[in-house]
Each structure stands twice: as structure tokens, then as C-alpha cells.
């Protein structure tokens, strides 16, 4: 059988005679990559498989409730790296502070006119509006 190039590592390998369509070499890392690719495709194409995988993962998490807490305690560099990465993700998503929308405005029943005033120069997301009550039934 003719040599091929591995889809994972790019090295040349001789496929097994029993697997004529083999595209990954026999190295453990490449076989792990092959399995991950297969599982991802299977989860996307088979809803039953995906549900079973999710259920098994949730079951494992219930049986090992302190796993992540102890992992973070044993690996402080992981924890710090995750915090740094989360700050970057939050900045990209522009998450508002939790108390940003805590002020509630009590509105009266009636018809309102919403008038666009403009946008702040600092941000393209903030829009200034004026809310005017027209009364009950005024056009």
C-alpha cells in the first residue's frame, strides 16, 4: 500500500492493510485528534448521541461536585490564566456592570413619544432619547 500524509501531524505513514481509507498515522496524539474530529461530527449530526454525551457529562459532574474547585486550588496558574482570558472576553462583549440597569423608572399609563436626540461622541452604542408623555388618548 502506498504511503500517505497524516491529517493531524502531516508526517508520512504507511496505512494498515485492514484500513485502506486510513488518514491518520498510528501515533497516540494523532489517534486522539481523529477521535475528537469524529466525536464533533457525530454530535453535530446525531441528536441522540449529543443528548447521551451531555447526560453522561452532567452525571459525571454530579458525582464529582468538587472536581473544579480542587483543580483550581491545585493549579493556580490555570486559574489566573482563566481570569485574564475572561477579562479579555468580557471586554470584547462589552458586558455592562450588574448595577447598570438597576434603576427602574415608574411609567404612567398612556401614550409616549420617543424622540431620537443623538449619540454620545465617546460611544457608537449609546443613543440619547427623549421620552414625552402625550397623555391618555392624545395622538
C-alpha positions as protocol buffer text, in pm:
chain_id: "A"
residue {
  index: 1
  type: UNK
  ca { x: 0 y: 0 z: 0 }
}
residue {
  index: 2
  type: UNK
  ca { x: 119 y: 349 z: -85 }
}
residue {
  index: 3
  type: UNK
  ca { x: 238 y: 591 z: 188 }
}
residue {
  index: 4
  type: UNK
  ca { x: 11 y: 882 z: 290 }
}
residue {
  index: 5
  type: UNK
  ca { x: 38 y: 1206 z: 482 }
}
residue {
  index: 6
  type: UNK
  ca { x: -124 y: 1217 z: 826 }
}
residue {
  index: 7
  type: UNK
  ca { x: -419 y: 1458 z: 855 }
}
residue {
  index: 8
  type: UNK
  ca { x: -312 y: 1556 z: 1207 }
}
residue {
  index: 9
  type: UNK
  ca { x: 67 y: 1581 z: 1219 }
}
residue {
  index: 10
  type: UNK
  ca { x: 148 y: 1592 z: 847 }
}
residue {
  index: 11
  type: UNK
  ca { x: 405 y: 1310 z: 864 }
}
residue {
  index: 12
  type: UNK
  ca { x: 426 y: 1034 z: 609 }
}
residue {
  index: 13
  type: UNK
  ca { x: 293 y: 693 z: 718 }
}
residue {
  index: 14
  type: UNK
  ca { x: 200 y: 357 z: 571 }
}
residue {
  index: 15
  type: UNK
  ca { x: -169 y: 280 z: 623 }
}
residue {
  index: 16
  type: UNK
  ca { x: -272 y: -58 z: 763 }
}
residue {
  index: 17
  type: UNK
  ca { x: -393 y: -309 z: 504 }
}
residue {
  index: 18
  type: UNK
  ca { x: -713 y: -355 z: 710 }
}
residue {
  index: 19
  type: UNK
  ca { x: -789 y: 20 z: 686 }
}
residue {
  index: 20
  type: UNK
  ca { x: -744 y: 122 z: 322 }
}
residue {
  index: 21
  type: UNK
  ca { x: -902 y: 468 z: 384 }
}
residue {
  index: 22
  type: UNK
  ca { x: -681 y: 545 z: 687 }
}
residue {
  index: 23
  type: UNK
  ca { x: -592 y: 916 z: 701 }
}
residue {
  index: 24
  type: UNK
  ca { x: -429 y: 943 z: 1045 }
}
residue {
  index: 25
  type: UNK
  ca { x: -97 y: 787 z: 1143 }
}
residue {
  index: 26
  type: UNK
  ca { x: -79 y: 546 z: 1439 }
}
residue {
  index: 27
  type: UNK
  ca { x: 74 y: 798 z: 1684 }
}
residue {
  index: 28
  type: UNK
  ca { x: -136 y: 832 z: 2001 }
}
residue {
  index: 29
  type: UNK
  ca { x: -175 y: 1211 z: 1959 }
}
residue {
  index: 30
  type: UNK
  ca { x: -298 y: 1170 z: 1601 }
}
residue {
  index: 31
  type: UNK
  ca { x: -542 y: 897 z: 1702 }
}
residue {
  index: 32
  type: UNK
  ca { x: -674 y: 1124 z: 1976 }
}
residue {
  index: 33
  type: UNK
  ca { x: -724 y: 1402 z: 1718 }
}
residue {
  index: 34
  type: UNK
  ca { x: -904 y: 1154 z: 1489 }
}
residue {
  index: 35
  type: UNK
  ca { x: -1138 y: 1058 z: 1774 }
}
residue {
  index: 36
  type: UNK
  ca { x: -1210 y: 1423 z: 1860 }
}
residue {
  index: 37
  type: UNK
  ca { x: -1291 y: 1505 z: 1497 }
}
residue {
  index: 38
  type: UNK
  ca { x: -1523 y: 1204 z: 1477 }
}
residue {
  index: 39
  type: UNK
  ca { x: -1697 y: 1295 z: 1805 }
}
residue {
  index: 40
  type: UNK
  ca { x: -1754 y: 1656 z: 1697 }
}
residue {
  index: 41
  type: UNK
  ca { x: -1904 y: 1545 z: 1367 }
}
residue {
  index: 42
  type: UNK
  ca { x: -2118 y: 1284 z: 1544 }
}
residue {
  index: 43
  type: UNK
  ca { x: -2250 y: 1541 z: 1794 }
}
residue {
  index: 44
  type: UNK
  ca { x: -2347 y: 1774 z: 1511 }
}
residue {
  index: 45
  type: UNK
  ca { x: -2518 y: 1506 z: 1302 }
}
residue {
  index: 46
  type: UNK
  ca { x: -2677 y: 1279 z: 1565 }
}
residue {
  index: 47
  type: UNK
  ca { x: -2905 y: 1443 z: 1825 }
}
residue {
  index: 48
  type: UNK
  ca { x: -2935 y: 1118 z: 2025 }
}
residue {
  index: 49
  type: UNK
  ca { x: -2557 y: 1085 z: 2054 }
}
residue {
  index: 50
  type: UNK
  ca { x: -2529 y: 1451 z: 2156 }
}
residue {
  index: 51
  type: UNK
  ca { x: -2800 y: 1411 z: 2422 }
}
residue {
  index: 52
  type: UNK
  ca { x: -2634 y: 1095 z: 2559 }
}
residue {
  index: 53
  type: UNK
  ca { x: -2296 y: 1271 z: 2576 }
}
residue {
  index: 54
  type: UNK
  ca { x: -2447 y: 1570 z: 2757 }
}
residue {
  index: 55
  type: UNK
  ca { x: -2631 y: 1343 z: 3001 }
}
residue {
  index: 56
  type: UNK
  ca { x: -2314 y: 1144 z: 3074 }
}
residue {
  index: 57
  type: UNK
  ca { x: -2118 y: 1464 z: 3131 }
}
residue {
  index: 58
  type: UNK
  ca { x: -2384 y: 1601 z: 3368 }
}
residue {
  index: 59
  type: UNK
  ca { x: -2391 y: 1268 z: 3554 }
}
residue {
  index: 60
  type: UNK
  ca { x: -2013 y: 1275 z: 3597 }
}
residue {
  index: 61
  type: UNK
  ca { x: -2031 y: 1636 z: 3724 }
}
residue {
  index: 62
  type: UNK
  ca { x: -2296 y: 1535 z: 3982 }
}
residue {
  index: 63
  type: UNK
  ca { x: -2074 y: 1250 z: 4104 }
}
residue {
  index: 64
  type: UNK
  ca { x: -1766 y: 1477 z: 4129 }
}
residue {
  index: 65
  type: UNK
  ca { x: -1902 y: 1810 z: 4264 }
}
residue {
  index: 66
  type: UNK
  ca { x: -1569 y: 1938 z: 4398 }
}
residue {
  index: 67
  type: UNK
  ca { x: -1356 y: 1850 z: 4098 }
}
residue {
  index: 68
  type: UNK
  ca { x: -1315 y: 2201 z: 3954 }
}
residue {
  index: 69
  type: UNK
  ca { x: -1274 y: 2361 z: 4296 }
}
residue {
  index: 70
  type: UNK
  ca { x: -987 y: 2125 z: 4383 }
}
residue {
  index: 71
  type: UNK
  ca { x: -839 y: 2156 z: 4031 }
}
residue {
  index: 72
  type: UNK
  ca { x: -829 y: 2535 z: 4059 }
}
residue {
  index: 73
  type: UNK
  ca { x: -673 y: 2510 z: 4407 }
}
residue {
  index: 74
  type: UNK
  ca { x: -405 y: 2272 z: 4276 }
}
residue {
  index: 75
  type: UNK
  ca { x: -338 y: 2475 z: 3956 }
}
residue {
  index: 76
  type: UNK
  ca { x: -322 y: 2847 z: 4041 }
}
residue {
  index: 77
  type: UNK
  ca { x: -163 y: 2931 z: 3704 }
}
residue {
  index: 78
  type: UNK
  ca { x: -471 y: 2786 z: 3528 }
}
residue {
  index: 79
  type: UNK
  ca { x: -697 y: 2996 z: 3749 }
}
residue {
  index: 80
  type: UNK
  ca { x: -501 y: 3317 z: 3683 }
}
residue {
  index: 81
  type: UNK
  ca { x: -488 y: 3249 z: 3310 }
}
residue {
  index: 82
  type: UNK
  ca { x: -863 y: 3186 z: 3303 }
}
residue {
  index: 83
  type: UNK
  ca { x: -928 y: 3513 z: 3488 }
}
residue {
  index: 84
  type: UNK
  ca { x: -713 y: 3703 z: 3237 }
}
residue {
  index: 85
  type: UNK
  ca { x: -884 y: 3538 z: 2943 }
}
residue {
  index: 86
  type: UNK
  ca { x: -1228 y: 3612 z: 3090 }
}
residue {
  index: 87
  type: UNK
  ca { x: -1141 y: 3981 z: 3120 }
}
residue {
  index: 88
  type: UNK
  ca { x: -1048 y: 3983 z: 2752 }
}
residue {
  index: 89
  type: UNK
  ca { x: -1374 y: 3805 z: 2660 }
}
residue {
  index: 90
  type: UNK
  ca { x: -1577 y: 4046 z: 2874 }
}
residue {
  index: 91
  type: UNK
  ca { x: -1411 y: 4347 z: 2713 }
}
residue {
  index: 92
  type: UNK
  ca { x: -1487 y: 4208 z: 2368 }
}
residue {
  index: 93
  type: UNK
  ca { x: -1854 y: 4154 z: 2460 }
}
residue {
  index: 94
  type: UNK
  ca { x: -1876 y: 4492 z: 2642 }
}
residue {
  index: 95
  type: UNK
  ca { x: -2064 y: 4347 z: 2937 }
}
residue {
  index: 96
  type: UNK
  ca { x: -2237 y: 4613 z: 3144 }
}
residue {
  index: 97
  type: UNK
  ca { x: -2190 y: 4624 z: 3517 }
}
residue {
  index: 98
  type: UNK
  ca { x: -2459 y: 4435 z: 3703 }
}
residue {
  index: 99
  type: UNK
  ca { x: -2598 y: 4753 z: 3863 }
}
residue {
  index: 100
  type: UNK
  ca { x: -2609 y: 4949 z: 3535 }
}
residue {
  index: 101
  type: UNK
  ca { x: -2977 y: 4882 z: 3479 }
}
residue {
  index: 102
  type: UNK
  ca { x: -3086 y: 4861 z: 3841 }
}
residue {
  index: 103
  type: UNK
  ca { x: -3269 y: 5197 z: 3832 }
}
residue {
  index: 104
  type: UNK
  ca { x: -3633 y: 5141 z: 3749 }
}
residue {
  index: 105
  type: UNK
  ca { x: -3848 y: 5421 z: 3614 }
}
residue {
  index: 106
  type: UNK
  ca { x: -4213 y: 5409 z: 3710 }
}
residue {
  index: 107
  type: UNK
  ca { x: -4407 y: 5496 z: 3395 }
}
residue {
  index: 108
  type: UNK
  ca { x: -4764 y: 5612 z: 3394 }
}
residue {
  index: 109
  type: UNK
  ca { x: -5023 y: 5452 z: 3172 }
}
residue {
  index: 110
  type: UNK
  ca { x: -5057 y: 5640 z: 2848 }
}
residue {
  index: 111
  type: UNK
  ca { x: -4905 y: 5706 z: 2508 }
}
residue {
  index: 112
  type: UNK
  ca { x: -4546 y: 5816 z: 2482 }
}
residue {
  index: 113
  type: UNK
  ca { x: -4342 y: 5978 z: 2207 }
}
residue {
  index: 114
  type: UNK
  ca { x: -3983 y: 5858 z: 2177 }
}
residue {
  index: 115
  type: UNK
  ca { x: -3761 y: 6117 z: 2009 }
}
residue {
  index: 116
  type: UNK
  ca { x: -3404 y: 6045 z: 1900 }
}
residue {
  index: 117
  type: UNK
  ca { x: -3171 y: 6322 z: 2020 }
}
residue {
  index: 118
  type: UNK
  ca { x: -2831 y: 6184 z: 1918 }
}
residue {
  index: 119
  type: UNK
  ca { x: -2545 y: 5960 z: 2019 }
}
residue {
  index: 120
  type: UNK
  ca { x: -2261 y: 6031 z: 2258 }
}
residue {
  index: 121
  type: UNK
  ca { x: -1931 y: 6110 z: 2090 }
}
residue {
  index: 122
  type: UNK
  ca { x: -1744 y: 5851 z: 2300 }
}
residue {
  index: 123
  type: UNK
  ca { x: -1951 y: 5552 z: 2201 }
}
residue {
  index: 124
  type: UNK
  ca { x: -2134 y: 5428 z: 1894 }
}
residue {
  index: 125
  type: UNK
  ca { x: -2366 y: 5215 z: 2110 }
}
residue {
  index: 126
  type: UNK
  ca { x: -2521 y: 5478 z: 2342 }
}
residue {
  index: 127
  type: UNK
  ca { x: -2822 y: 5658 z: 2198 }
}
residue {
  index: 128
  type: UNK
  ca { x: -2983 y: 5956 z: 2369 }
}
residue {
  index: 129
  type: UNK
  ca { x: -3361 y: 5976 z: 2356 }
}
residue {
  index: 130
  type: UNK
  ca { x: -3630 y: 6199 z: 2499 }
}
residue {
  index: 131
  type: UNK
  ca { x: -3945 y: 6036 z: 2631 }
}
residue {
  index: 132
  type: UNK
  ca { x: -4252 y: 6258 z: 2636 }
}
residue {
  index: 133
  type: UNK
  ca { x: -4589 y: 6152 z: 2768 }
}
residue {
  index: 134
  type: UNK
  ca { x: -4874 y: 6260 z: 2544 }
}
residue {
  index: 135
  type: UNK
  ca { x: -5140 y: 6157 z: 2790 }
}
residue {
  index: 136
  type: UNK
  ca { x: -5416 y: 5903 z: 2775 }
}
residue {
  index: 137
  type: UNK
  ca { x: -5552 y: 5905 z: 2425 }
}
residue {
  index: 138
  type: UNK
  ca { x: -5369 y: 6215 z: 2286 }
}
residue {
  index: 139
  type: UNK
  ca { x: -5231 y: 6150 z: 1933 }
}
